[in-house]
mmCIF file of C-alpha atoms in Angstrom:
data_model
loop_
_atom_site.group_PDB
_atom_site.id
_atom_site.type_symbol
_atom_site.label_atom_id
_atom_site.label_comp_id
_atom_site.label_asym_id
_atom_site.label_seq_id
_atom_site.Cartn_x
_atom_site.Cartn_y
_atom_site.Cartn_z
ATOM 1 C CA MET H 3 -5.972 -0.127 17.981
ATOM 2 C CA ASP H 4 -2.680 -1.477 16.649
ATOM 3 C CA PRO H 5 -0.277 0.810 14.760
ATOM 4 C CA LEU H 6 -1.076 -0.549 11.307
ATOM 5 C CA SER H 7 -4.872 -0.209 11.909
ATOM 6 C CA ILE H 8 -4.276 3.393 12.954
ATOM 7 C CA LEU H 9 -2.215 4.041 9.823
ATOM 8 C CA LEU H 10 -4.918 2.563 7.548
ATOM 9 C CA ASP H 11 -7.932 3.904 9.364
ATOM 10 C CA GLY H 12 -7.986 7.033 7.135
ATOM 11 C CA ALA H 13 -8.119 5.071 3.884
ATOM 12 C CA ARG H 14 -11.685 5.174 2.580
ATOM 13 C CA ALA H 15 -12.335 4.980 -1.152
ATOM 14 C CA ARG H 16 -15.148 7.315 -2.233
ATOM 15 C CA GLY H 17 -15.926 7.372 -5.919
ATOM 16 C CA ALA H 18 -12.831 5.264 -6.598
ATOM 17 C CA PHE H 19 -11.809 4.589 -10.169
ATOM 18 C CA VAL H 20 -11.526 0.896 -11.016
ATOM 19 C CA LEU H 21 -10.712 -0.434 -14.529
ATOM 20 C CA ARG H 22 -9.405 -3.492 -16.264
ATOM 21 C CA THR H 23 -7.199 -2.971 -19.299
ATOM 22 C CA ALA H 24 -5.972 -5.456 -21.879
ATOM 23 C CA GLN H 25 -2.953 -4.481 -23.982
ATOM 24 C CA ASN H 26 -1.203 -6.085 -26.953
ATOM 25 C CA PRO H 27 2.412 -5.138 -27.814
ATOM 26 C CA PRO H 28 3.778 -2.727 -28.573
ATOM 27 C CA TRP H 29 2.049 -0.636 -25.922
ATOM 28 C CA SER H 30 3.028 2.057 -23.465
ATOM 29 C CA VAL H 31 0.661 4.106 -21.248
ATOM 30 C CA GLN H 32 1.898 7.008 -19.222
ATOM 31 C CA VAL H 33 -0.252 8.051 -16.215
ATOM 32 C CA ARG H 34 -0.352 11.736 -15.365
ATOM 33 C CA ASP H 35 -3.692 11.881 -13.578
ATOM 34 C CA ARG H 36 -2.137 12.999 -10.258
ATOM 35 C CA ALA H 37 -4.225 10.493 -8.271
ATOM 36 C CA PRO H 38 -2.882 10.330 -4.697
ATOM 37 C CA LEU H 39 -2.615 6.544 -4.760
ATOM 38 C CA SER H 40 -2.877 3.915 -7.530
ATOM 39 C CA VAL H 41 -2.930 0.170 -7.129
ATOM 40 C CA VAL H 42 -2.259 -2.117 -10.129
ATOM 41 C CA ALA H 43 -2.568 -5.920 -10.037
ATOM 42 C CA ILE H 44 -1.136 -7.957 -12.864
ATOM 43 C CA LEU H 45 -3.670 -10.520 -14.126
ATOM 44 C CA ARG H 46 -1.738 -11.585 -17.219
ATOM 45 C CA GLY H 47 1.617 -10.909 -18.765
ATOM 46 C CA THR H 48 4.937 -9.445 -17.613
ATOM 47 C CA PRO H 49 4.668 -5.692 -18.149
ATOM 48 C CA TRP H 50 7.101 -3.088 -16.878
ATOM 49 C CA VAL H 51 6.379 -0.193 -14.579
ATOM 50 C CA VAL H 52 8.602 2.867 -15.069
ATOM 51 C CA PRO H 53 8.537 5.479 -12.269
ATOM 52 C CA SER H 54 9.248 9.162 -12.889
ATOM 53 C CA ALA H 55 12.506 8.679 -10.942
ATOM 54 C CA GLY H 56 14.345 5.438 -10.469
ATOM 55 C CA ASP H 57 14.677 2.197 -12.424
ATOM 56 C CA ALA H 58 12.064 0.347 -14.374
ATOM 57 C CA VAL H 59 10.716 -2.787 -12.670
ATOM 58 C CA ARG H 60 9.442 -5.887 -14.469
ATOM 59 C CA LEU H 61 6.249 -7.352 -13.049
ATOM 60 C CA ASP H 62 4.841 -10.832 -13.211
ATOM 61 C CA VAL H 63 1.421 -12.385 -12.916
ATOM 62 C CA GLY H 64 0.033 -11.909 -9.379
ATOM 63 C CA ASP H 65 2.397 -8.997 -8.529
ATOM 64 C CA ILE H 66 0.851 -5.812 -7.239
ATOM 65 C CA ALA H 67 2.342 -2.328 -7.758
ATOM 66 C CA MET H 68 1.396 0.722 -5.736
ATOM 67 C CA MET H 69 2.257 4.187 -6.923
ATOM 68 C CA ARG H 70 2.027 7.316 -4.745
ATOM 69 C CA GLY H 71 0.821 10.476 -6.471
ATOM 70 C CA PRO H 72 1.135 12.936 -7.871
ATOM 71 C CA ASP H 73 4.202 11.486 -9.583
ATOM 72 C CA THR H 74 3.986 10.373 -13.187
ATOM 73 C CA PHE H 75 4.510 6.614 -13.981
ATOM 74 C CA THR H 76 4.366 4.493 -17.090
ATOM 75 C CA PHE H 77 3.274 0.916 -17.772
ATOM 76 C CA ALA H 78 4.582 -0.712 -20.970
ATOM 77 C CA ASP H 79 5.424 -4.008 -22.649
ATOM 78 C CA ASP H 80 9.051 -2.734 -22.691
ATOM 79 C CA PRO H 81 10.628 0.369 -21.189
ATOM 80 C CA SER H 82 11.936 1.375 -24.650
ATOM 81 C CA THR H 83 8.417 1.417 -26.278
ATOM 82 C CA PRO H 84 7.388 4.971 -27.129
ATOM 83 C CA ILE H 85 4.476 6.336 -25.126
ATOM 84 C CA GLN H 86 1.219 5.929 -27.038
ATOM 85 C CA VAL H 87 -1.453 6.935 -24.558
ATOM 86 C CA VAL H 88 -1.390 9.495 -21.745
ATOM 87 C CA VAL H 89 -3.923 9.225 -18.925
ATOM 88 C CA GLN H 90 -4.847 12.713 -17.775
ATOM 89 C CA PRO H 91 -6.907 13.886 -14.769
ATOM 90 C CA GLY H 92 -10.587 13.021 -15.167
ATOM 91 C CA PRO H 93 -9.493 10.481 -16.272
ATOM 92 C CA ARG H 94 -9.077 11.381 -19.932
ATOM 93 C CA ARG H 95 -6.986 9.565 -22.511
ATOM 94 C CA THR H 96 -4.878 11.627 -24.914
ATOM 95 C CA THR H 97 -1.942 11.210 -27.260
ATOM 96 C CA PRO H 98 1.451 12.407 -25.927
ATOM 97 C CA ALA H 99 0.765 15.669 -27.807
ATOM 98 C CA GLY H 100 -2.505 16.147 -25.893
ATOM 99 C CA VAL H 101 -5.024 15.172 -28.581
ATOM 100 C CA GLU H 102 -8.110 13.563 -27.084
ATOM 101 C CA LEU H 103 -8.510 9.909 -27.957
ATOM 102 C CA PRO H 104 -11.904 8.415 -28.887
ATOM 103 C CA GLU H 105 -13.648 6.078 -26.466
ATOM 104 C CA ALA H 106 -13.775 3.290 -29.108
ATOM 105 C CA ALA H 107 -11.270 1.318 -27.109
ATOM 106 C CA ASP H 108 -13.765 0.857 -24.317
ATOM 107 C CA THR H 109 -14.709 -2.720 -24.903
ATOM 108 C CA GLY H 110 -17.032 -3.484 -21.970
ATOM 109 C CA VAL H 111 -17.978 -2.546 -18.435
ATOM 110 C CA ARG H 112 -14.879 -0.862 -16.900
ATOM 111 C CA THR H 113 -12.716 -2.429 -19.553
ATOM 112 C CA TRP H 114 -10.294 -0.753 -21.951
ATOM 113 C CA ALA H 115 -8.171 -2.350 -24.692
ATOM 114 C CA ASN H 116 -5.691 -0.903 -27.114
ATOM 115 C CA GLY H 117 -7.903 -1.007 -30.179
ATOM 116 C CA MET H 118 -8.360 -4.780 -30.482
ATOM 117 C CA ARG H 119 -11.174 -7.198 -30.216
ATOM 118 C CA THR H 120 -11.596 -8.972 -26.887
ATOM 119 C CA CYS H 121 -12.443 -12.539 -26.064
ATOM 120 C CA ASP H 122 -15.695 -13.530 -24.398
ATOM 121 C CA ASP H 123 -14.139 -12.840 -20.976
ATOM 122 C CA GLY H 124 -13.123 -9.362 -22.176
ATOM 123 C CA ALA H 125 -9.495 -10.070 -21.323
ATOM 124 C CA ASP H 126 -7.694 -10.700 -24.577
ATOM 125 C CA GLY H 127 -4.201 -9.246 -24.872
ATOM 126 C CA SER H 128 -0.771 -10.222 -23.802
ATOM 127 C CA SER H 129 -0.974 -8.092 -20.669
ATOM 128 C CA VAL H 130 -4.083 -7.596 -18.517
ATOM 129 C CA LEU H 131 -3.964 -5.114 -15.637
ATOM 130 C CA LEU H 132 -6.479 -4.429 -12.913
ATOM 131 C CA ILE H 133 -6.272 -0.784 -11.842
ATOM 132 C CA GLY H 134 -7.707 0.876 -8.780
ATOM 133 C CA LYS H 135 -7.283 4.550 -7.904
ATOM 134 C CA TYR H 136 -8.015 6.717 -4.930
ATOM 135 C CA ARG H 137 -9.050 9.908 -6.714
ATOM 136 C CA ARG H 138 -8.945 12.525 -4.001
ATOM 137 C CA PRO H 139 -6.234 13.173 -1.337
ATOM 138 C CA GLY H 140 -8.880 13.179 1.351
ATOM 139 C CA GLU H 141 -9.488 9.459 0.773
ATOM 140 C CA ILE H 142 -6.002 8.623 2.020
ATOM 141 C CA ALA H 143 -4.711 10.051 5.260
ATOM 142 C CA MET H 144 -1.578 12.155 4.772
ATOM 143 C CA ARG H 145 0.099 10.126 7.468
ATOM 144 C CA LEU H 146 -0.314 7.020 5.325
ATOM 145 C CA LEU H 147 0.830 8.710 2.088
ATOM 146 C CA SER H 148 3.931 10.053 3.753
ATOM 147 C CA ALA H 149 4.823 6.538 4.955
ATOM 148 C CA LEU H 150 4.817 5.085 1.417
ATOM 149 C CA PRO H 151 7.616 5.033 -1.171
ATOM 150 C CA PRO H 152 6.784 6.514 -4.633
ATOM 151 C CA LEU H 153 6.704 2.943 -6.040
ATOM 152 C CA LEU H 154 6.024 -0.176 -4.037
ATOM 153 C CA VAL H 155 5.962 -3.620 -5.620
ATOM 154 C CA ILE H 156 4.723 -6.600 -3.685
ATOM 155 C CA PRO H 157 5.446 -9.995 -5.430
ATOM 156 C CA ARG H 158 2.621 -12.508 -5.449
ATOM 157 C CA ALA H 159 4.650 -14.758 -3.164
ATOM 158 C CA ASP H 160 4.690 -12.038 -0.503
ATOM 159 C CA HIS H 161 1.094 -10.939 -0.382
ATOM 160 C CA GLY H 162 -0.873 -14.148 -0.984
ATOM 161 C CA GLU H 163 -4.063 -12.186 -1.541
ATOM 162 C CA SER H 164 -5.047 -13.705 -4.893
ATOM 163 C CA ALA H 165 -8.649 -14.207 -3.615
ATOM 164 C CA VAL H 166 -9.111 -10.470 -3.082
ATOM 165 C CA VAL H 167 -7.583 -9.678 -6.495
ATOM 166 C CA SER H 168 -9.780 -12.278 -8.187
ATOM 167 C CA LEU H 169 -12.920 -11.001 -6.553
ATOM 168 C CA LEU H 170 -12.090 -7.407 -7.449
ATOM 169 C CA ALA H 171 -11.425 -8.489 -11.073
ATOM 170 C CA GLU H 172 -14.791 -10.253 -11.235
ATOM 171 C CA GLU H 173 -16.713 -7.376 -9.727
ATOM 172 C CA THR H 174 -14.994 -4.778 -11.905
ATOM 173 C CA VAL H 175 -16.760 -5.986 -15.045
ATOM 174 C CA ARG H 176 -20.164 -6.374 -13.353
ATOM 175 C CA ASN H 177 -22.830 -3.718 -13.533
ATOM 176 C CA GLU H 178 -25.193 -4.476 -10.625
ATOM 177 C CA PRO H 179 -26.993 -2.173 -8.116
ATOM 178 C CA GLY H 180 -24.532 -0.913 -5.519
ATOM 179 C CA GLN H 181 -21.581 -1.919 -7.687
ATOM 180 C CA ASP H 182 -19.576 1.224 -7.011
ATOM 181 C CA LEU H 183 -19.733 0.672 -3.277
ATOM 182 C CA VAL H 184 -18.678 -2.964 -3.692
ATOM 183 C CA LEU H 185 -15.626 -1.915 -5.712
ATOM 184 C CA GLU H 186 -14.696 0.790 -3.191
ATOM 185 C CA ARG H 187 -14.766 -1.622 -0.293
ATOM 186 C CA LEU H 188 -12.848 -4.273 -2.190
ATOM 187 C CA LEU H 189 -10.190 -1.683 -3.108
ATOM 188 C CA ASP H 190 -9.889 -0.730 0.534
ATOM 189 C CA LEU H 191 -9.495 -4.392 1.528
ATOM 190 C CA LEU H 192 -6.837 -4.930 -1.152
ATOM 191 C CA LEU H 193 -4.940 -1.838 0.104
ATOM 192 C CA VAL H 194 -4.975 -3.166 3.695
ATOM 193 C CA ALA H 195 -3.744 -6.572 2.490
ATOM 194 C CA ILE H 196 -0.902 -5.060 0.448
ATOM 195 C CA LEU H 197 0.347 -2.756 3.187
ATOM 196 C CA ARG H 198 0.135 -5.476 5.808
ATOM 197 C CA ALA H 199 2.363 -7.589 3.647
ATOM 198 C CA TRP H 200 4.767 -4.677 3.131
ATOM 199 C CA PHE H 201 5.077 -3.598 6.740
ATOM 200 C CA ILE H 202 6.201 -7.009 7.924
ATOM 201 C CA ARG H 203 8.962 -7.120 5.340
ATOM 202 C CA PRO H 204 12.446 -6.538 6.893
ATOM 203 C CA ASP H 205 13.330 -4.083 4.170
ATOM 204 C CA ALA H 206 10.179 -1.943 4.648
ATOM 205 C CA ASP H 207 10.974 1.666 5.491
ATOM 206 C CA ALA H 208 8.166 1.964 8.039
ATOM 207 C CA PRO H 209 7.636 5.343 9.736
ATOM 208 C CA ALA H 210 9.567 5.939 12.935
ATOM 209 C CA TRP H 211 6.478 6.019 15.148
ATOM 210 C CA TYR H 212 5.412 2.612 13.778
ATOM 211 C CA ARG H 213 8.829 1.055 14.579
ATOM 212 C CA ALA H 214 8.859 2.713 18.025
ATOM 213 C CA ASN H 215 5.641 0.974 18.961
ATOM 214 C CA GLY H 216 7.665 -2.060 20.034
ATOM 215 C CA ASP H 217 9.743 -0.097 22.493
ATOM 216 C CA PRO H 218 8.830 -0.925 26.152
ATOM 217 C CA VAL H 219 8.852 2.768 27.112
ATOM 218 C CA VAL H 220 7.780 4.652 24.018
ATOM 219 C CA GLY H 221 5.300 2.024 22.754
ATOM 220 C CA PRO H 222 2.817 2.385 25.661
ATOM 221 C CA VAL H 223 3.021 6.219 25.351
ATOM 222 C CA LEU H 224 2.213 6.063 21.679
ATOM 223 C CA ARG H 225 -0.750 3.830 22.336
ATOM 224 C CA LEU H 226 -2.047 6.274 24.987
ATOM 225 C CA ILE H 227 -1.657 9.218 22.544
ATOM 226 C CA HIS H 228 -3.247 7.341 19.637
ATOM 227 C CA GLY H 229 -6.079 5.873 21.670
ATOM 228 C CA HIS H 230 -6.958 8.909 23.785
ATOM 229 C CA PRO H 231 -6.041 12.157 22.000
ATOM 230 C CA ASP H 232 -8.876 13.932 23.880
ATOM 231 C CA ARG H 233 -7.152 13.666 27.245
ATOM 232 C CA ARG H 234 -5.059 16.525 28.574
ATOM 233 C CA TRP H 235 -1.738 14.794 28.426
ATOM 234 C CA THR H 236 1.471 16.280 29.794
ATOM 235 C CA VAL H 237 4.981 14.840 29.632
ATOM 236 C CA ALA H 238 4.727 14.101 33.367
ATOM 237 C CA ALA H 239 1.428 12.258 33.006
ATOM 238 C CA LEU H 240 2.703 10.167 30.094
ATOM 239 C CA ALA H 241 5.982 9.461 31.877
ATOM 240 C CA GLY H 242 4.059 8.364 34.956
ATOM 241 C CA ARG H 243 2.007 5.911 32.923
ATOM 242 C CA SER H 244 5.192 4.427 31.398
ATOM 243 C CA GLY H 245 7.054 4.230 34.721
ATOM 244 C CA VAL H 246 9.964 6.502 33.843
ATOM 245 C CA SER H 247 11.041 10.034 34.542
ATOM 246 C CA ARG H 248 9.990 12.971 32.341
ATOM 247 C CA ALA H 249 13.570 13.420 31.152
ATOM 248 C CA THR H 250 13.938 9.762 30.247
ATOM 249 C CA LEU H 251 10.689 9.735 28.332
ATOM 250 C CA ALA H 252 11.448 12.954 26.460
ATOM 251 C CA ARG H 253 14.930 11.739 25.459
ATOM 252 C CA ARG H 254 13.896 8.245 24.463
ATOM 253 C CA PHE H 255 10.745 9.411 22.596
ATOM 254 C CA THR H 256 12.699 12.002 20.599
ATOM 255 C CA ASP H 257 15.424 9.537 19.754
ATOM 256 C CA LEU H 258 12.983 6.905 18.415
ATOM 257 C CA VAL H 259 10.184 8.986 16.956
ATOM 258 C CA GLY H 260 12.151 12.018 15.842
ATOM 259 C CA MET H 261 10.322 14.679 17.804
ATOM 260 C CA PRO H 262 9.347 15.340 21.466
ATOM 261 C CA PRO H 263 6.159 13.787 22.929
ATOM 262 C CA MET H 264 4.151 17.018 23.004
ATOM 263 C CA ALA H 265 5.064 17.943 19.445
ATOM 264 C CA TYR H 266 3.978 14.460 18.329
ATOM 265 C CA LEU H 267 0.745 14.758 20.293
ATOM 266 C CA THR H 268 -0.025 18.053 18.585
ATOM 267 C CA GLU H 269 0.673 16.667 15.153
ATOM 268 C CA TRP H 270 -1.503 13.631 15.832
ATOM 269 C CA ARG H 271 -4.367 15.795 17.068
ATOM 270 C CA ILE H 272 -4.216 18.052 14.037
ATOM 271 C CA ASP H 273 -4.139 15.113 11.648
ATOM 272 C CA LEU H 274 -7.169 13.563 13.342
ATOM 273 C CA ALA H 275 -8.989 16.887 13.282
ATOM 274 C CA ALA H 276 -8.272 17.394 9.609
ATOM 275 C CA ASP H 277 -9.865 14.060 8.819
ATOM 276 C CA LEU H 278 -12.868 14.779 11.064
ATOM 277 C CA LEU H 279 -13.411 18.139 9.400
ATOM 278 C CA LYS H 280 -13.812 16.506 6.003
ATOM 279 C CA GLU H 281 -15.582 13.333 7.037
ATOM 280 C CA SER H 282 -18.184 14.552 9.475
ATOM 281 C CA ASP H 283 -20.675 17.390 9.999
ATOM 282 C CA ALA H 284 -19.589 17.918 13.606
ATOM 283 C CA THR H 285 -19.110 21.488 14.737
ATOM 284 C CA ILE H 286 -15.614 22.864 15.056
ATOM 285 C CA ASP H 287 -16.144 23.133 18.811
ATOM 286 C CA SER H 288 -17.119 19.464 18.990
ATOM 287 C CA ILE H 289 -14.092 18.412 16.935
ATOM 288 C CA ALA H 290 -11.833 20.549 19.125
ATOM 289 C CA ARG H 291 -12.882 18.666 22.204
ATOM 290 C CA GLN H 292 -12.646 15.255 20.511
ATOM 291 C CA VAL H 293 -8.956 15.921 19.862
ATOM 292 C CA GLY H 294 -8.097 17.409 23.212
ATOM 293 C CA TYR H 295 -8.578 21.176 22.911
ATOM 294 C CA GLY H 296 -10.630 23.048 25.500
ATOM 295 C CA SER H 297 -12.211 25.461 23.074
ATOM 296 C CA ALA H 298 -12.707 26.051 19.386
ATOM 297 C CA PHE H 299 -10.535 29.163 19.657
ATOM 298 C CA ALA H 300 -7.566 27.218 20.979
ATOM 299 C CA PHE H 301 -8.032 24.485 18.412
ATOM 300 C CA SER H 302 -8.360 26.942 15.513
ATOM 301 C CA ALA H 303 -5.144 28.697 16.553
ATOM 302 C CA ALA H 304 -3.236 25.405 16.723
ATOM 303 C CA PHE H 305 -4.666 24.185 13.441
ATOM 304 C CA LYS H 306 -3.714 27.349 11.614
ATOM 305 C CA ARG H 307 -0.159 27.224 12.995
ATOM 306 C CA ALA H 308 0.180 23.621 11.742
ATOM 307 C CA ARG H 309 -1.687 23.802 8.436
ATOM 308 C CA GLY H 310 -1.564 27.491 7.506
ATOM 309 C CA ILE H 311 -5.355 27.771 7.160
ATOM 310 C CA SER H 312 -8.271 27.807 9.549
ATOM 311 C CA PRO H 313 -10.312 24.663 10.257
ATOM 312 C CA GLN H 314 -13.293 26.200 8.486
ATOM 313 C CA ARG H 315 -11.298 26.968 5.372
ATOM 314 C CA HIS H 316 -9.846 23.428 5.421
ATOM 315 C CA ARG H 317 -13.386 22.029 5.568
ATOM 316 C CA ASP H 318 -14.600 24.330 2.761
ATOM 317 C CA ARG H 319 -11.800 23.117 0.502
ATOM 318 C CA MET H 320 -12.876 19.472 0.707
#
């Protein structure tokens, strides 16, 4: 599996929130729902996105913005427009003072407008946004979240995935059997397309292990670790497979990845195990062996050192 596939493998929308919103000026919506990841595609207009830290960014039709939670962000017709609506966890819509807003603005299937009538296509308004949210942290692997900036904007010219956006927009306002599953899979596909476009950009701040994949010594070792975490790797065994000495591998790996090979292997195993604990009904002993530990006891001790809680408690919290 290639590095990007590994990074995205943990992204699985479950019960994702998908909505289309049409807004006429003046409008300003602040999002405080603490969703781990939000994806917003601009279908019409040139709205602004204002992150909690950093400069406001003007968007254009076809652009896609991705916001990493739990930070607050605001979409508006102009950065100076006072906030009118706050999106709270749930999601719930309130005034900035916290007063619940009526649902009268819901103008159709998964469609919300700022108190106006909509056209036959349900998309009246100077700005139309398509919003997709991963609601729970477990839907996005922590390794992926940690690789993303708080705000990522991909111009239409860079991603070229208008077909995916158009299909998601069409399906968002449909109400057919299995519709939630369709929307979840389309959101996953859009996420993959966006991140693939971002990672190939020269200015992308990709994680160190992703960049190191191209190194002739460290790259093969990373692929062995990623592809076979269940094997009882040692520095000597990995060095032998890469054709260098243990000292050379340890030094080069640490320089490029930022940690020694065995520390990275442990982190990778624990990350995989954390996902398996929440995604499967496998026993802790079975998961321990899948990620390279000889017993549930050894795995539990390593997991608690890394995460501060036992594997069972981690599973119970999901």
